[in-house]
mmCIF file of C-alpha atoms in Angstrom:
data_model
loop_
_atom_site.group_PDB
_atom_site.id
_atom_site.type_symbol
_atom_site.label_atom_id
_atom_site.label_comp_id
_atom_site.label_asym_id
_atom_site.label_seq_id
_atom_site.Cartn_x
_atom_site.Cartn_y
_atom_site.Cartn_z
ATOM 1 C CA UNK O 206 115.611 107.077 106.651
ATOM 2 C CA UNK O 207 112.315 106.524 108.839
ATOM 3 C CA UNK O 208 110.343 106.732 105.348
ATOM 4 C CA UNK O 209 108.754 104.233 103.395
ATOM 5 C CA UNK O 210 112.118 102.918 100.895
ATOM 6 C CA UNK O 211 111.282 101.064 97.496
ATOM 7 C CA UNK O 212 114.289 100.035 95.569
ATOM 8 C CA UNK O 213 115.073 100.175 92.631
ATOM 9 C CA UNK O 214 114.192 103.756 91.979
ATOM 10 C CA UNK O 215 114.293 102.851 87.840
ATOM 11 C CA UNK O 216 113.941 99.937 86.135
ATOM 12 C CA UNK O 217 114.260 99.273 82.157
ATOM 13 C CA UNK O 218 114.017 95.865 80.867
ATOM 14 C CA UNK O 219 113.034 93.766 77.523
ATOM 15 C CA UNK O 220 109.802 92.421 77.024
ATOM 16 C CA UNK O 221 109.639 89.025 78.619
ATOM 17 C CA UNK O 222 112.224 89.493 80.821
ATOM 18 C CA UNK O 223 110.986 89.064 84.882
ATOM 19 C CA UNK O 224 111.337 91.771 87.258
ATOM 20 C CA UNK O 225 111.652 92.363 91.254
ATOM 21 C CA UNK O 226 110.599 95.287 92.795
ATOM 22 C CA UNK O 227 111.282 95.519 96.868
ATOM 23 C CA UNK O 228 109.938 97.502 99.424
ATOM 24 C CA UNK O 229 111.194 98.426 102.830
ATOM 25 C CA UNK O 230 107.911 99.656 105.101
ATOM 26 C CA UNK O 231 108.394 102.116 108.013
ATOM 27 C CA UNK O 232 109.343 100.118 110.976
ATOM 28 C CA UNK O 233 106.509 98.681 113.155
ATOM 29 C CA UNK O 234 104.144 99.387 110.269
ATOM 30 C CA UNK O 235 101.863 96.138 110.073
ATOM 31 C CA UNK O 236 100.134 97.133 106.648
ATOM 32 C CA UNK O 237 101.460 96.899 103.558
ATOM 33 C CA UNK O 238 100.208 97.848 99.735
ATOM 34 C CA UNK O 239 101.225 97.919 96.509
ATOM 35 C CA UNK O 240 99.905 99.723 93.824
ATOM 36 C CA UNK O 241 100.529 101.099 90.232
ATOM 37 C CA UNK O 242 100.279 104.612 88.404
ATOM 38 C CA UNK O 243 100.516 105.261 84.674
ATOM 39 C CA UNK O 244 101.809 108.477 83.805
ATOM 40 C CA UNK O 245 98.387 110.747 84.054
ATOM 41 C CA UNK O 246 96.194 108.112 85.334
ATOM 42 C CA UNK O 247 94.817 107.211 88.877
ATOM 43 C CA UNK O 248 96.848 104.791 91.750
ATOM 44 C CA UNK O 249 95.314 101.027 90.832
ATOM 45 C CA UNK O 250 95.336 98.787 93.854
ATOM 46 C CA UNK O 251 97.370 95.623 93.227
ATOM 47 C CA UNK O 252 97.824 93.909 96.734
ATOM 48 C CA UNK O 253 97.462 94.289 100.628
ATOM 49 C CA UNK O 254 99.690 92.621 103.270
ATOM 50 C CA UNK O 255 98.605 92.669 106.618
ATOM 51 C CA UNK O 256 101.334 91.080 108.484
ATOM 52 C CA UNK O 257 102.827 88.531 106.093
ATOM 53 C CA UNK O 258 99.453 87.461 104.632
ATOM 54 C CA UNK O 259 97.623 88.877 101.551
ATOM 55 C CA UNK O 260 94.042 89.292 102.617
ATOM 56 C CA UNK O 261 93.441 91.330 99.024
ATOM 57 C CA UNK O 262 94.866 90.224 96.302
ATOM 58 C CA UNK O 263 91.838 91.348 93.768
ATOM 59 C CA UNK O 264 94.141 94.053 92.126
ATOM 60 C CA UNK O 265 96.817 91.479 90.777
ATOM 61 C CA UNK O 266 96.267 91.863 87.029
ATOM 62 C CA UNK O 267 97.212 88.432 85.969
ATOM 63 C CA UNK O 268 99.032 85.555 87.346
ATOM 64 C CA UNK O 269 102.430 87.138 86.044
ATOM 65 C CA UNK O 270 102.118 89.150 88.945
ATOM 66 C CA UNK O 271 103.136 87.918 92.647
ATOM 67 C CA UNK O 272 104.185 89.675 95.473
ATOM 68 C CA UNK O 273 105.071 88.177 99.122
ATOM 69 C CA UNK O 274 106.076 89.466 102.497
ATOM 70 C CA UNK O 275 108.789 88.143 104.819
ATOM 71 C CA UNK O 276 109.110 88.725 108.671
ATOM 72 C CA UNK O 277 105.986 91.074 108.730
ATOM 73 C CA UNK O 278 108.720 93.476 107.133
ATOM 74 C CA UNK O 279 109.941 93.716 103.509
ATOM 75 C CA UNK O 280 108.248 92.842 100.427
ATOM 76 C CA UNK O 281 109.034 91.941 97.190
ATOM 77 C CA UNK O 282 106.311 92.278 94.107
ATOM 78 C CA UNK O 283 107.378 89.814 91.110
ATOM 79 C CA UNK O 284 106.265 90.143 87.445
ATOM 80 C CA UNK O 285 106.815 87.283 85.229
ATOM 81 C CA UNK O 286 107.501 87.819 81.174
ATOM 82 C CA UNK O 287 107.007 91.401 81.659
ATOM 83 C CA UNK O 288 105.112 93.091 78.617
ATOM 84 C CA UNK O 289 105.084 96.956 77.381
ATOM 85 C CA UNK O 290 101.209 97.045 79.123
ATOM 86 C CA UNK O 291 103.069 96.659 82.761
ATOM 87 C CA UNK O 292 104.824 99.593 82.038
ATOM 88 C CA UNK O 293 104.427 101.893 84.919
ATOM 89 C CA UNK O 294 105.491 103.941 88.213
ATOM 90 C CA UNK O 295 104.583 101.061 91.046
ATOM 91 C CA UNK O 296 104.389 102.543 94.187
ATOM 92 C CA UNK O 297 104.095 101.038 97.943
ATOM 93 C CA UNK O 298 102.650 102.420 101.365
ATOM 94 C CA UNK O 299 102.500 101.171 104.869
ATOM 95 C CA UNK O 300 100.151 101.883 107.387
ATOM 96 C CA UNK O 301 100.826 101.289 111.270
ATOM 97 C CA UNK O 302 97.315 98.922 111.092
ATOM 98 C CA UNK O 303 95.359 97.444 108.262
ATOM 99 C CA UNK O 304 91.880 98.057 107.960
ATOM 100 C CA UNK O 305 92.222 102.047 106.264
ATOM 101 C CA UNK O 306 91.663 103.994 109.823
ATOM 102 C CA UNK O 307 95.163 104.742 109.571
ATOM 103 C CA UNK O 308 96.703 106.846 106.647
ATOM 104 C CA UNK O 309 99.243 104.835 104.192
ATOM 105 C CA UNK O 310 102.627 106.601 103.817
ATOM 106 C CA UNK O 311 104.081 106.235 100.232
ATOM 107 C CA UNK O 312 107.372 105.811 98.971
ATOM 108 C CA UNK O 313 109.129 107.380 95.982
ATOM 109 C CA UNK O 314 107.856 104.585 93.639
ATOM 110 C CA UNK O 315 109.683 102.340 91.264
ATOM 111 C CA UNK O 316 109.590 103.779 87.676
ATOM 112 C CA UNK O 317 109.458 100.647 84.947
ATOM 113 C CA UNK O 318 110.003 101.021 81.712
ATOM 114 C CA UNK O 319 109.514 97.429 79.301
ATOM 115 C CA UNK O 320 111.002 97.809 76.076
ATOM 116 C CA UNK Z 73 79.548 103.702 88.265
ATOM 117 C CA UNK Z 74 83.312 104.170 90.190
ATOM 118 C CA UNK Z 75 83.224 103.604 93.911
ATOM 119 C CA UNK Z 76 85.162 107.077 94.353
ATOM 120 C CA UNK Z 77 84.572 109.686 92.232
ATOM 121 C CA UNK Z 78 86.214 113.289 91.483
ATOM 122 C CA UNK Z 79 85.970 116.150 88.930
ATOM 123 C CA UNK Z 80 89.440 115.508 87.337
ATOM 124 C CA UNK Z 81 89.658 119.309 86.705
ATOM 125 C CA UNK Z 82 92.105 121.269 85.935
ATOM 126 C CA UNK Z 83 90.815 123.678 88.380
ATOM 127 C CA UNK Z 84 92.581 127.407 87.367
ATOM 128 C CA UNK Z 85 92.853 129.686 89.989
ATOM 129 C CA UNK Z 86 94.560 133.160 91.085
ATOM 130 C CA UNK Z 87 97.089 133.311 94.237
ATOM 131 C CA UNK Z 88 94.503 134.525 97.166
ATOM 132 C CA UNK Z 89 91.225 132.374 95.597
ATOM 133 C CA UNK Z 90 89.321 129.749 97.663
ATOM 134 C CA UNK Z 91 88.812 126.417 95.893
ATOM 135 C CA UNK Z 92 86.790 123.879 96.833
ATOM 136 C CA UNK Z 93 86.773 119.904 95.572
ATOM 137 C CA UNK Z 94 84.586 117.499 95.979
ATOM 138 C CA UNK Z 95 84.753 113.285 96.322
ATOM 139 C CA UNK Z 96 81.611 111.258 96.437
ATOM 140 C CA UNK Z 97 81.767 107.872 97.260
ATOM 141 C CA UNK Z 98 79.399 104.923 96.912
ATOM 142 C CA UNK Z 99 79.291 102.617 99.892
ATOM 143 C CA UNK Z 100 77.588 103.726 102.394
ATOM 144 C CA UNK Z 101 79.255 101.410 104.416
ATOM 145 C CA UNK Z 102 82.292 103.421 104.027
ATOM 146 C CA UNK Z 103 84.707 104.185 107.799
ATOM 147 C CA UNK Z 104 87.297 106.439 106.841
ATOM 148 C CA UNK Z 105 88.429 109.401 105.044
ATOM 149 C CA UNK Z 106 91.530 111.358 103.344
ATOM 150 C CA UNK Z 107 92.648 113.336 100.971
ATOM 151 C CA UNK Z 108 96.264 113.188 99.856
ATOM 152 C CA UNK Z 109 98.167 115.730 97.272
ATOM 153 C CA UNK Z 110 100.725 114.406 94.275
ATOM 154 C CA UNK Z 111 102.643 116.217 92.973
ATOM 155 C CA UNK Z 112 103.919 115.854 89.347
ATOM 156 C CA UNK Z 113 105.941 112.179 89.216
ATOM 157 C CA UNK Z 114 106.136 112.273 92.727
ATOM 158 C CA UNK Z 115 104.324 109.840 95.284
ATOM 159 C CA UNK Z 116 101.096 110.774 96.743
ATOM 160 C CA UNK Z 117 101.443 112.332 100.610
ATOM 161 C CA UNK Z 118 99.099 112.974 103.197
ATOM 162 C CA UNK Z 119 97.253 115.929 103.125
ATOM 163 C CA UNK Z 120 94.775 115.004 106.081
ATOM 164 C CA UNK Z 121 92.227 112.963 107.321
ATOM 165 C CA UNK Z 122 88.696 113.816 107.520
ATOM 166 C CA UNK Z 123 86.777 113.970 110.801
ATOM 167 C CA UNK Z 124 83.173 113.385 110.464
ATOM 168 C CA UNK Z 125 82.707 116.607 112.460
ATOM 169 C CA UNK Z 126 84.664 118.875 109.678
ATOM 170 C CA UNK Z 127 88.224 119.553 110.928
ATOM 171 C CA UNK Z 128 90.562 122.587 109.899
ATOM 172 C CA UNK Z 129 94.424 122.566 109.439
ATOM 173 C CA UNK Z 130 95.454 126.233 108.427
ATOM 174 C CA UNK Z 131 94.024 126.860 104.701
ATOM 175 C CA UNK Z 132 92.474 123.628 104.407
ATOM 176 C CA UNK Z 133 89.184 122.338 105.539
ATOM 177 C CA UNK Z 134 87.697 119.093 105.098
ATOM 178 C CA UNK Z 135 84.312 118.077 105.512
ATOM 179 C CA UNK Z 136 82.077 114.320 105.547
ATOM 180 C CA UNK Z 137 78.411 114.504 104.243
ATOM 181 C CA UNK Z 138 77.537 110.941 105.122
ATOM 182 C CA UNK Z 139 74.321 111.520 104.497
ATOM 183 C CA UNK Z 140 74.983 112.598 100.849
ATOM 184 C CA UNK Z 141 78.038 110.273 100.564
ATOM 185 C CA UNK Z 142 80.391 113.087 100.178
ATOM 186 C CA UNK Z 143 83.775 114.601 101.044
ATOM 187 C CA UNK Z 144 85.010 117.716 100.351
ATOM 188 C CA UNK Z 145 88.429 120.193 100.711
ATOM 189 C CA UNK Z 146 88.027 123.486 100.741
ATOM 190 C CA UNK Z 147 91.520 125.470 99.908
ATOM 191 C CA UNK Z 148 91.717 129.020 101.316
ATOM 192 C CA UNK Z 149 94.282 131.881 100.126
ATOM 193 C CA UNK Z 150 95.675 129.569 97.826
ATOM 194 C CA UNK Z 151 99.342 129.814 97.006
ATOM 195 C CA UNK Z 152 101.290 128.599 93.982
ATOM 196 C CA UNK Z 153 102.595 125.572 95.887
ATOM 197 C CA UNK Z 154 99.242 124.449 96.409
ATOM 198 C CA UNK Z 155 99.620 123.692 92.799
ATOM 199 C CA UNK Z 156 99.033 119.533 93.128
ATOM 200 C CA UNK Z 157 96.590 116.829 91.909
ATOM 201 C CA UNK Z 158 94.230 116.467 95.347
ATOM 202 C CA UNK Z 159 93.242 112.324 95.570
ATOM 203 C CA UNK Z 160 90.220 111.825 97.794
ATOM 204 C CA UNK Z 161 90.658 108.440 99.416
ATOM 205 C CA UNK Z 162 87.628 106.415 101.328
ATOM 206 C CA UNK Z 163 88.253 102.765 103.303
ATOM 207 C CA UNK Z 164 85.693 100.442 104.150
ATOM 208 C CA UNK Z 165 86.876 99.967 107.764
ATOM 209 C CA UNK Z 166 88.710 96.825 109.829
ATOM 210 C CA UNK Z 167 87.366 94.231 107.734
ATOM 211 C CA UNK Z 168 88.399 95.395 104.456
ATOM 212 C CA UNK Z 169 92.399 96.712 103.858
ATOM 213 C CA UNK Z 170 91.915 98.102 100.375
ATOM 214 C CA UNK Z 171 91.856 102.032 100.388
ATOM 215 C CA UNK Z 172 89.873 103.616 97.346
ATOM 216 C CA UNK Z 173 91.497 106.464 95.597
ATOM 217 C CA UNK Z 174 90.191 108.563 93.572
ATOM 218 C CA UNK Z 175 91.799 109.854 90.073
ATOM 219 C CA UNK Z 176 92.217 113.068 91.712
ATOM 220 C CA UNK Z 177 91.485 116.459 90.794
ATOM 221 C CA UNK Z 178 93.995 118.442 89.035
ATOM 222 C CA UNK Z 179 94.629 122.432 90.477
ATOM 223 C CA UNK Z 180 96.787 125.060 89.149
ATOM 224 C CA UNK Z 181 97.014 128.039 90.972
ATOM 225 C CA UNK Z 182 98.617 130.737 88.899
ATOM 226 C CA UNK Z 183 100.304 134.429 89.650
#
């Protein structure tokens, strides 16, 4: 689809375990973001990519979180020895230029669920 | 003191009311404006942007008080699918990529 495509779409794993979370941007779309929603809370800003570099990285919550970006495309967030607090729907957007005068376009989120 | 802020609501209205929300917002400094609607565990879509001159699209109005360091949505004739949580959203401009979001405010619209 010409959407914004985060895979998986669920994720349930034991404590301590490490997860990958991917996300495919719309195509030509030079930003990139990820954030993370707790059921009934507000979007919390983890990282921005413009291009394959990570101007922001302020929202990372510890070091057990890491995300890169390959070939100004896909990007993969990483957390290390997951814990129950990580627990959450994380969700990624694109924009066709950094710098917020374009709107971000979300995609369906990847629920995760640490046991 | 948050850098967006928004009455989290629940706003309860009838089908056929006019609701109106409002975001302030701290820097000054601030570029651009949106407000997006989310619906329950789903992702957070584009309602529209907001002009600094006010701008319309059908029901919906949107208006910048720079001067006060507000935005607000006003929501005419309001149907039950309007039925969302409304997230204002405010960017600092070219320099800075992070968007602000608000924690949105919360509207039922009921029969």
């Amino acid at each position: 689809g010409a959407g914004v495509s985060q895979s998986p779409s669920n994720k349930v794993t034991e404590k301590g375990k490490d997860v990958e979370l991917r996300c495919d941007p719309i195509s030509g779309h030079t930003a990139l973001y990820w954030y993370r929603q707790s059921l009934g809370q507000g979007l919390e800003f983890l990282i921005y990519f413009q291009g394959n570099s990570a101007p922001d990285k302020s929202g990372l919550p510890s070091d057990r979180f890491s995300a890169e970006r390959t070939g100004g495309s896909v990007s993969t967030l990483t957390i290390q020895r997951t814990q129950q607090e990580d627990s959450a729907v994380y969700l990624c957007a694109s924009s066709l230029v950094g710098g917020g005068q374009q709107p971000q376009h979300f995609g369906d989120g990847t629920r995760l669920s640490i046991l | 003191r948050k850098e967006v802020e928004q009455d989290p609501g629940p706003f309860n209205v009838p089908e056929g009311a006019t609701v109106a929300f409002n975001c302030t917002y701290s820097n000054s400094a601030s570029q651009s404006f949106f407000w997006y609607r989310q619906d329950c565990r789903k992702e957070p879509k584009l309602l529209m942007s907001v002009y600094s001159s006010g701008n319309e699209d059908g029901r919906f109005t949107a208006q910048l008080n720079r001067a006060s360091q507000y935005i607000s949505l006003l929501i005419r004739d309001s149907k039950l699918s309007d039925s969302a949580t409304y997230l204002c959203v405010v960017n600092m401009g070219s320099n800075a990529g992070k968007s602000t979001f608000g924690d949105g405010t919360t509207l039922t619209v009921k029969p």
